[in-house]
XYZ file of C-alpha atoms in Angstrom:
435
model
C 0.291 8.501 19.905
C -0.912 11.229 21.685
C -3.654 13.833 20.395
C -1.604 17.066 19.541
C -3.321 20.327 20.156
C -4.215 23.381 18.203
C -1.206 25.238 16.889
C -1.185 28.878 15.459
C 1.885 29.454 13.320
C 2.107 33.225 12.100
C -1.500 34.061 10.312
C -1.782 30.172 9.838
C -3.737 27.689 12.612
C -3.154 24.307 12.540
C -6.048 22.090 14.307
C -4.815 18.933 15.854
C -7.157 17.325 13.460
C -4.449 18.758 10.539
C -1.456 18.246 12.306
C -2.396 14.529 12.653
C -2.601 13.761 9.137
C 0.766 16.036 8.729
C 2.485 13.713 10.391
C 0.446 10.692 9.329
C 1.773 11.985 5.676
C 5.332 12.302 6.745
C 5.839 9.293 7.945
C 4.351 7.013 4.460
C 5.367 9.421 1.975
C 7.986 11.080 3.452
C 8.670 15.596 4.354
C 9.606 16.159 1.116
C 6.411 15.141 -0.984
C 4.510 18.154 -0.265
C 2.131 18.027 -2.989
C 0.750 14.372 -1.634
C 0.894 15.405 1.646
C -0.917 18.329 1.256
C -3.525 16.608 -0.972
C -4.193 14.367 2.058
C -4.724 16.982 4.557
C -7.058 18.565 2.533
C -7.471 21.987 3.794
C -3.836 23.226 3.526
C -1.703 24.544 0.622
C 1.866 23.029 -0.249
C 3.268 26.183 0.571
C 1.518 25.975 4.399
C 2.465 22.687 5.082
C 6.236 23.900 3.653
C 6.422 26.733 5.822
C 4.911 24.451 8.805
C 7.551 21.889 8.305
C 10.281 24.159 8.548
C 9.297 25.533 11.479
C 9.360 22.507 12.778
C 12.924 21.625 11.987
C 14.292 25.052 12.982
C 12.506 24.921 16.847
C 13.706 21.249 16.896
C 17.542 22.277 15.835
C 17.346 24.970 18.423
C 15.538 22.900 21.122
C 18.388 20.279 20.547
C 21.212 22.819 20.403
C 20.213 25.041 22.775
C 17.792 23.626 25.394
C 17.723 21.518 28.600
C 19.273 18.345 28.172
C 16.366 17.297 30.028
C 13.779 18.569 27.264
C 15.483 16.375 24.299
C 14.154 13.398 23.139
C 16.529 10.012 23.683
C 16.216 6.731 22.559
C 14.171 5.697 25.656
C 11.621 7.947 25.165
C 11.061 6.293 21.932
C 9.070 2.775 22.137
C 10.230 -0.388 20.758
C 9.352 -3.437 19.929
C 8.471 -6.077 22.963
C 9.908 -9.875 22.701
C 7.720 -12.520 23.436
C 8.863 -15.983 24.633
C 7.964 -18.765 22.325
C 5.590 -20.624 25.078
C 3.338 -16.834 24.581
C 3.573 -16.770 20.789
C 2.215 -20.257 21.107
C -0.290 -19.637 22.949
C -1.526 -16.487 20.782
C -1.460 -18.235 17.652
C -3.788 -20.961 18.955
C -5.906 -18.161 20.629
C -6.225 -16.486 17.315
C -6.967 -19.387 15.039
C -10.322 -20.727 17.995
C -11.153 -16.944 17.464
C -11.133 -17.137 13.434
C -12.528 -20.571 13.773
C -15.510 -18.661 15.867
C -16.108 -15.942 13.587
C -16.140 -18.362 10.594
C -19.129 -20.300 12.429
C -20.673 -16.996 13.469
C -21.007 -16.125 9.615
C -21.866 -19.566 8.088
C -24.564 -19.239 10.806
C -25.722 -15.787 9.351
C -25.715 -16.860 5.801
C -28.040 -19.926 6.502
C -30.264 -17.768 7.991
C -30.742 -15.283 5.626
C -30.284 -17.545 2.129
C -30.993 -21.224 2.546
C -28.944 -23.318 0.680
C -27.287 -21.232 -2.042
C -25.567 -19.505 1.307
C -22.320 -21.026 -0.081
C -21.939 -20.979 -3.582
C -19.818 -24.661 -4.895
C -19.234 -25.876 -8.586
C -22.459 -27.981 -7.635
C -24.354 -24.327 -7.959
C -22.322 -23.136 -11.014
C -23.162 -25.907 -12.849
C -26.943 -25.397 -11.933
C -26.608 -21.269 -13.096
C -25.267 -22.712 -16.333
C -27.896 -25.272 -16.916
C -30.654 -22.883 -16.017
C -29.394 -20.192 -18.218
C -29.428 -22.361 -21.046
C -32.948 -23.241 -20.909
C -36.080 -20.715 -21.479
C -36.914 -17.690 -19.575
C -38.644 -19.215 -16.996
C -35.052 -20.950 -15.708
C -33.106 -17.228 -16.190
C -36.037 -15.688 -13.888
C -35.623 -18.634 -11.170
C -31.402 -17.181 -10.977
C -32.794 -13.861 -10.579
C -34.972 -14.652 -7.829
C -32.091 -17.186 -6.116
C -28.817 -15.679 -7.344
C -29.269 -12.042 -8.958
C -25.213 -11.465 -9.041
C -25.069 -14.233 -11.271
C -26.232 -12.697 -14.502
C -23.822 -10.915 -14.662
C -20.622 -12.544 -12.815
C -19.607 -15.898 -14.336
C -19.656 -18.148 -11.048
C -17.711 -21.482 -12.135
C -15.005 -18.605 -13.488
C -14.399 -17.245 -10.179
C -14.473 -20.671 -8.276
C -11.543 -21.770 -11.138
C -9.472 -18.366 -10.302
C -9.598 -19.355 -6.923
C -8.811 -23.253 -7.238
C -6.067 -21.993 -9.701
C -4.698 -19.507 -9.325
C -5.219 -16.961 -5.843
C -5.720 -19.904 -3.207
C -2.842 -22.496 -4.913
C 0.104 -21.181 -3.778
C 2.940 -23.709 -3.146
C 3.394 -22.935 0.191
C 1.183 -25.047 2.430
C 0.206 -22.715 4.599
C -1.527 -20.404 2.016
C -3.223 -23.386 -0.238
C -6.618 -24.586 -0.399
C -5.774 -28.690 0.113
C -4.370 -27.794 3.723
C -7.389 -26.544 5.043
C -10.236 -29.289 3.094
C -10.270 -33.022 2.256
C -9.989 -34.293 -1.208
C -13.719 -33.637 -1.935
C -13.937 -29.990 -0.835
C -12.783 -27.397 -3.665
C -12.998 -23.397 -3.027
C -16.471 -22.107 -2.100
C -18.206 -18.498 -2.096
C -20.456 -17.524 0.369
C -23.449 -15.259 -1.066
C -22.877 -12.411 0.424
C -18.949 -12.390 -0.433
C -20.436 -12.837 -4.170
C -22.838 -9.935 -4.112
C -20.258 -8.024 -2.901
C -18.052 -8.060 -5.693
C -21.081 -7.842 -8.124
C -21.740 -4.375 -6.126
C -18.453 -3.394 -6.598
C -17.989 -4.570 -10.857
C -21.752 -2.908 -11.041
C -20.147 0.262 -9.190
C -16.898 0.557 -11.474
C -18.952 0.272 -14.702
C -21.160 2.811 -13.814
C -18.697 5.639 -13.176
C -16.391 4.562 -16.043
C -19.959 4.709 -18.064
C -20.818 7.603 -16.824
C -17.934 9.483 -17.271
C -16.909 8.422 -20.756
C -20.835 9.640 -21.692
C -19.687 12.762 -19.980
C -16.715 13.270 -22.225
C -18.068 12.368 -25.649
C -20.942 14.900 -24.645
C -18.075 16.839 -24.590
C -16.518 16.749 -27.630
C -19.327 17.059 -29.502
C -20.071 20.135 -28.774
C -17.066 21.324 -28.903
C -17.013 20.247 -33.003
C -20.646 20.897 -33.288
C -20.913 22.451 -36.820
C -23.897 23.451 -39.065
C -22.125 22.575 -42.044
C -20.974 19.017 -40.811
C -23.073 16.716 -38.966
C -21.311 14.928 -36.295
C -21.601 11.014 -35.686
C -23.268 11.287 -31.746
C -21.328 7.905 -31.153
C -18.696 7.455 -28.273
C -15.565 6.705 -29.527
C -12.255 5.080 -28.626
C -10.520 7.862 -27.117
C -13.563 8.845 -24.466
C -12.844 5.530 -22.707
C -9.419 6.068 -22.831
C -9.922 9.708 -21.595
C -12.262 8.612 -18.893
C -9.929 5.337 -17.713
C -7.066 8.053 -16.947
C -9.510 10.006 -15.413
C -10.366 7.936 -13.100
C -7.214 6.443 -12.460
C -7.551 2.847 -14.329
C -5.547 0.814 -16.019
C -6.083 0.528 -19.794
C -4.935 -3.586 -19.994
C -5.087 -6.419 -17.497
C -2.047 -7.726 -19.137
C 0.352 -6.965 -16.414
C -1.307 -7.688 -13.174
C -1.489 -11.625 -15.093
C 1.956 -11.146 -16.040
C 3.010 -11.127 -12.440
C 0.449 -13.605 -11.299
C 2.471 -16.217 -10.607
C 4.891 -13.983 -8.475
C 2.091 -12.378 -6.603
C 0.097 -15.669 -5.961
C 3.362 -17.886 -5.120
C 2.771 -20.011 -7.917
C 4.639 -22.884 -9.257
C 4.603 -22.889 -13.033
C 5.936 -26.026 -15.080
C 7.138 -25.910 -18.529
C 5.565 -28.681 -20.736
C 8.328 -29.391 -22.797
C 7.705 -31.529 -26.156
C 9.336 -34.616 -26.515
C 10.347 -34.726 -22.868
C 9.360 -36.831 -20.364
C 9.401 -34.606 -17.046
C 8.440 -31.273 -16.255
C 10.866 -28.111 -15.516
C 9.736 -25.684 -12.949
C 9.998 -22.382 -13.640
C 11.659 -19.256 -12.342
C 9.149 -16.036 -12.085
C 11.126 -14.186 -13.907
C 11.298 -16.528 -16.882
C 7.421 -16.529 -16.753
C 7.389 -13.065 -16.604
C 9.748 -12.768 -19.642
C 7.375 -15.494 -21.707
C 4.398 -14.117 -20.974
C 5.898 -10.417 -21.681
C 7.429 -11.726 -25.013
C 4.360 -10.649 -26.909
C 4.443 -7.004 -25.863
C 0.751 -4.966 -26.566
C 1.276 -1.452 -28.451
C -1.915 -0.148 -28.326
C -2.199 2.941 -30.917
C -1.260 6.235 -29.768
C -3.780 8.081 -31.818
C -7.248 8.324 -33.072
C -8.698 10.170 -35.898
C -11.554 12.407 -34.663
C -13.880 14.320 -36.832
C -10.442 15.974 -38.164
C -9.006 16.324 -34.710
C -6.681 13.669 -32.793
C -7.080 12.356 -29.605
C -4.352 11.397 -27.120
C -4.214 8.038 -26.409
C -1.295 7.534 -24.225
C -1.404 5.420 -21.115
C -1.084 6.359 -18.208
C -0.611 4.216 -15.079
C -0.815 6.982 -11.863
C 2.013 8.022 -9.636
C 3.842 5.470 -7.466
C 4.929 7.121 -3.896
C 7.899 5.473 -1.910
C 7.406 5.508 1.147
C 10.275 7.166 3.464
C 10.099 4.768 6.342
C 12.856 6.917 8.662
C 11.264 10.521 8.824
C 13.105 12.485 11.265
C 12.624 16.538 11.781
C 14.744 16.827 14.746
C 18.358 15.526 13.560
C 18.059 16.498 9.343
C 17.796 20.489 9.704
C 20.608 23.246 10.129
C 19.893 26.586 11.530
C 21.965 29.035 9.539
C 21.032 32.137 11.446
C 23.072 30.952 15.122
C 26.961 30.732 14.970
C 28.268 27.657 15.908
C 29.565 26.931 19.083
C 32.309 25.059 20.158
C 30.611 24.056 23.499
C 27.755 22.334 22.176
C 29.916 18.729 21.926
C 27.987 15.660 20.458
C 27.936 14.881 24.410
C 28.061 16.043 28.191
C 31.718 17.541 28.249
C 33.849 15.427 30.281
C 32.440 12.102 29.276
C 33.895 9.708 26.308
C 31.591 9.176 23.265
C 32.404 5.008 23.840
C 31.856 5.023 27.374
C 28.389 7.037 26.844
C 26.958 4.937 23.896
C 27.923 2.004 26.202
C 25.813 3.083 29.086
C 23.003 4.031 27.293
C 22.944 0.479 25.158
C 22.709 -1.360 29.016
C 20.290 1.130 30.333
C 18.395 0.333 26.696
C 18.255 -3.571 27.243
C 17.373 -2.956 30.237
C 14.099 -1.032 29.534
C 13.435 -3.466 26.195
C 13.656 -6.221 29.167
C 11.082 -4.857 31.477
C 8.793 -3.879 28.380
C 8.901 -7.278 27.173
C 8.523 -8.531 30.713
C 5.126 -6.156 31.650
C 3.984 -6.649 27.842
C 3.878 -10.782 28.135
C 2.482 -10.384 31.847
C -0.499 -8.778 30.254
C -1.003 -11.254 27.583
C -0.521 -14.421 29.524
C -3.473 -12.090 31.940
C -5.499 -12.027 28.910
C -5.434 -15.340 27.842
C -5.945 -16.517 31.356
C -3.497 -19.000 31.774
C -0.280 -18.697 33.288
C 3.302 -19.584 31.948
C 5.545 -22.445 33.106
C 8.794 -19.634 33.716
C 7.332 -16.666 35.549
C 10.509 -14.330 35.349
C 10.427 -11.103 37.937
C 9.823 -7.501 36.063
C 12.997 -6.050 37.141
C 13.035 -2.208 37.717
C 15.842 -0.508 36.015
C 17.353 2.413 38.698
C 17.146 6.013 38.026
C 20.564 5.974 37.845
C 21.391 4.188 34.887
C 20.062 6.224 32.734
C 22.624 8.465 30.872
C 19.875 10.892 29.297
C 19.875 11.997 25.765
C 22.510 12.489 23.441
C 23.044 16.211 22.529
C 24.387 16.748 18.914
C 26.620 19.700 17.465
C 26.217 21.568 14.218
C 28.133 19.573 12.158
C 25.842 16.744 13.102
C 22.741 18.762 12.814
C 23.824 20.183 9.557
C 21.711 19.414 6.868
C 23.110 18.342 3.707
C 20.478 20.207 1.282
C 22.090 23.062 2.501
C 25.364 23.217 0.462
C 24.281 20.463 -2.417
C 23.312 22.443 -5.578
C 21.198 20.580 -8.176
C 21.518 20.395 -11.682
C 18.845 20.004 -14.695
C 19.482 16.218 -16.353
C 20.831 18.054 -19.844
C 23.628 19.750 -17.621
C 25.172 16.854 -16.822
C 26.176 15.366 -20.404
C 28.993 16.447 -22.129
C 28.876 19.819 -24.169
C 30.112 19.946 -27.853
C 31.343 22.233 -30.235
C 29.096 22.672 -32.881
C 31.018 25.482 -34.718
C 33.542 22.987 -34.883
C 31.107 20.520 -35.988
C 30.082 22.195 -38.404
C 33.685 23.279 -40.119
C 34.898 19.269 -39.353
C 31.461 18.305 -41.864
């Protein structure tokens, strides 16, 4: 995409640095979640990136209403996808994996070098952090010196959740056995293992940290000189400080859906039966959801009550078809009855017809350049060398050019009602007199 440039708009400037992200924000969370999209910008209110927007619509309506047919954008300004032959997707997959198989030996490389032998952590090395745990204070200072994320991060856990659960997917192509013989199980390297003891170490502190933060709080808040206060954190700090910063209050359902999201196959161990049913997802789901958690609304403090309701953060939909040009009605022009939804003496069939060859055309010569250049990259050559044909000027049929009623937007003339409008009103004088 190419860089736009600064833009002043009335007593507002937008910097191509902020009109990036505009559009960046458009296009995952779609033009109408201002609030988001102005959070992500950063240095613009809702009701500048509002007015922004629909200034954008209305030059785009009268651009596409008004301008040189020339000037509007068609579908073959717009790239698309190439298509690859399956001799070049053949070659690129093997390309990739020697590349992955390169970087794997460039980092087993590293890790020798800069730990030894624990470089890849195995169930041989769990079982040595348990046994060295369990024995005096000379074996626990020998796993601080060797393996420091290990006093804290259960190691033979995390090689099980891997065996298990995240690498035992029934597809082939994601499980563990497809890539190892029958002796190999699911390793760590060290540095993949500090990593995420950096990161648990990281998340404790803030939630720490913050829950200190609001007990401090609250107890001055109810400090009293007739009372003395209990300078204890309680239950509803942690709660206050998870929805502070965004976490969830229960693992329950990301293990819930862990079958689902892992591609597991789950068997039922029925009693008295001699095979084993596989299971649907959703029937897990529904067992393991059987048992639902309540967790209690509301905590007594020091006479006061503390909210304890969950809260799980905002989930955006994306609005993967964001289009300014084509969803916006100018209400200030009169319509016109020459602006047809095409040049004027031309049939709508014959036109979409025309541009749809002129289209395969282009996708052909695209997909033509775009393997050229792989093949070049790879450095080999293909057995079928097909000739990049260049379409003619004249095929093209240009853009099509809409009219209002196609330009028309339909927030224009919908009206929207509050939820409680919409059920059915009754008489409660008659209610009343009926009781």
């Amino acid at each position: 995409m190419a860089k736009a440039s600064s833009t002043q708009g009335g007593i507002c400037s937008w910097s191509s640095r902020e009109k990036g992200l505009l559009f960046d924000g458009i296009s995952r969370y779609g033009q109408d979640n201002l609030p988001i999209i102005a959070a992500l910008i950063g240095t613009k209110s809702e009701l500048e990136v509002h007015a922004y927007v629909q200034s954008l619509k209305a030059a785009s309506v009268k651009q596409h209403m008004y301008g040189k047919k020339q000037s509007l954008v068609g579908m073959a300004d717009i790239p698309a996808a190439v298509e690859l032959s399956e001799e070049c997707c053949t070659s690129l997959e093997q390309a990739a994996e020697s590349l992955a198989t390169l970087q794997q030996r460039h980092e087993e490389r590293s890790e020798r070098q800069k730990h030894g032998d624990f470089w890849k952590l195995d169930q041989g090395k769990a079982h040595w952090v348990e046994r060295r745990m369990g024995e005096s204070e000379e074996g626990r200072s020998e796993i601080h010196e060797k393996l420091p994320a290990a006093e804290l991060l259960n190691l033979g856990q995390l090689l099980k959740l891997s065996r298990n659960f995240f690498m035992n997917a029934k597809d082939l192509d994601s499980n563990w056995r497809s890539f190892s013989s029958r002796s190999e199980t699911p390793t760590l390297l060290y540095t993949a293992f500090s990593d995420l003891h950096d990161i648990v170490v990281s998340i404790a502190t803030r939630l720490l940290q913050t829950t200190l933060f609001l007990a401090m709080s609250r107890l001055r808040a109810a400090k009293s000189p007739y009372y003395p206060h209990q300078r204890a954190v309680k239950r509803c700090d942690v709660l206050a400080a998870t929805k502070i910063l965004g976490m969830k209050r229960s693992t329950r359902d990301g293990w819930i859906r862990l079958a689902r999201r892992c591609k597991l196959e789950v068997y039922d161990h029925a009693r008295g039966s001699d095979t084993d049913c596989i299971m649907d997802h959703s029937e897990v789901e529904r067992v393991l959801g059987e048992k639902e958690f309540v967790p209690k609304t509301r905590a007594k403090l020091d006479g006061s009550t503390c909210d304890d309701t969950d809260s799980n953060g905002d989930s955006f939909s994306e609005d993967e078809s964001v289009s300014l040009a084509g969803t916006f009605s100018d209400p200030q022009r009169p319509s016109s009855q020459n602006n047809t939804a095409m040049d004027r003496n031309e049939p709508v069939d014959k036109f979409g017809k025309k541009t749809d060859a002129y289209l395969d055309s282009i996708d052909q010569q695209t997909s033509r350049k775009e393997e050229a250049r792989l093949w070049k990259m790879l450095g080999k050559a293909p057995h079928l060398i097909l000739p990049i044909a260049e379409p003619t000027p004249t095929e093209d049929p240009g853009p099509l050019r809409h009219g209002r009623s196609d330009l028309d937007n339909w927030r224009q003339w919908v009206d929207s009602k509050p939820e409680w409008e919409t059920y059915d009103v009754h008489d409660l004088a008659a209610s009343f007199r009926n009781d």
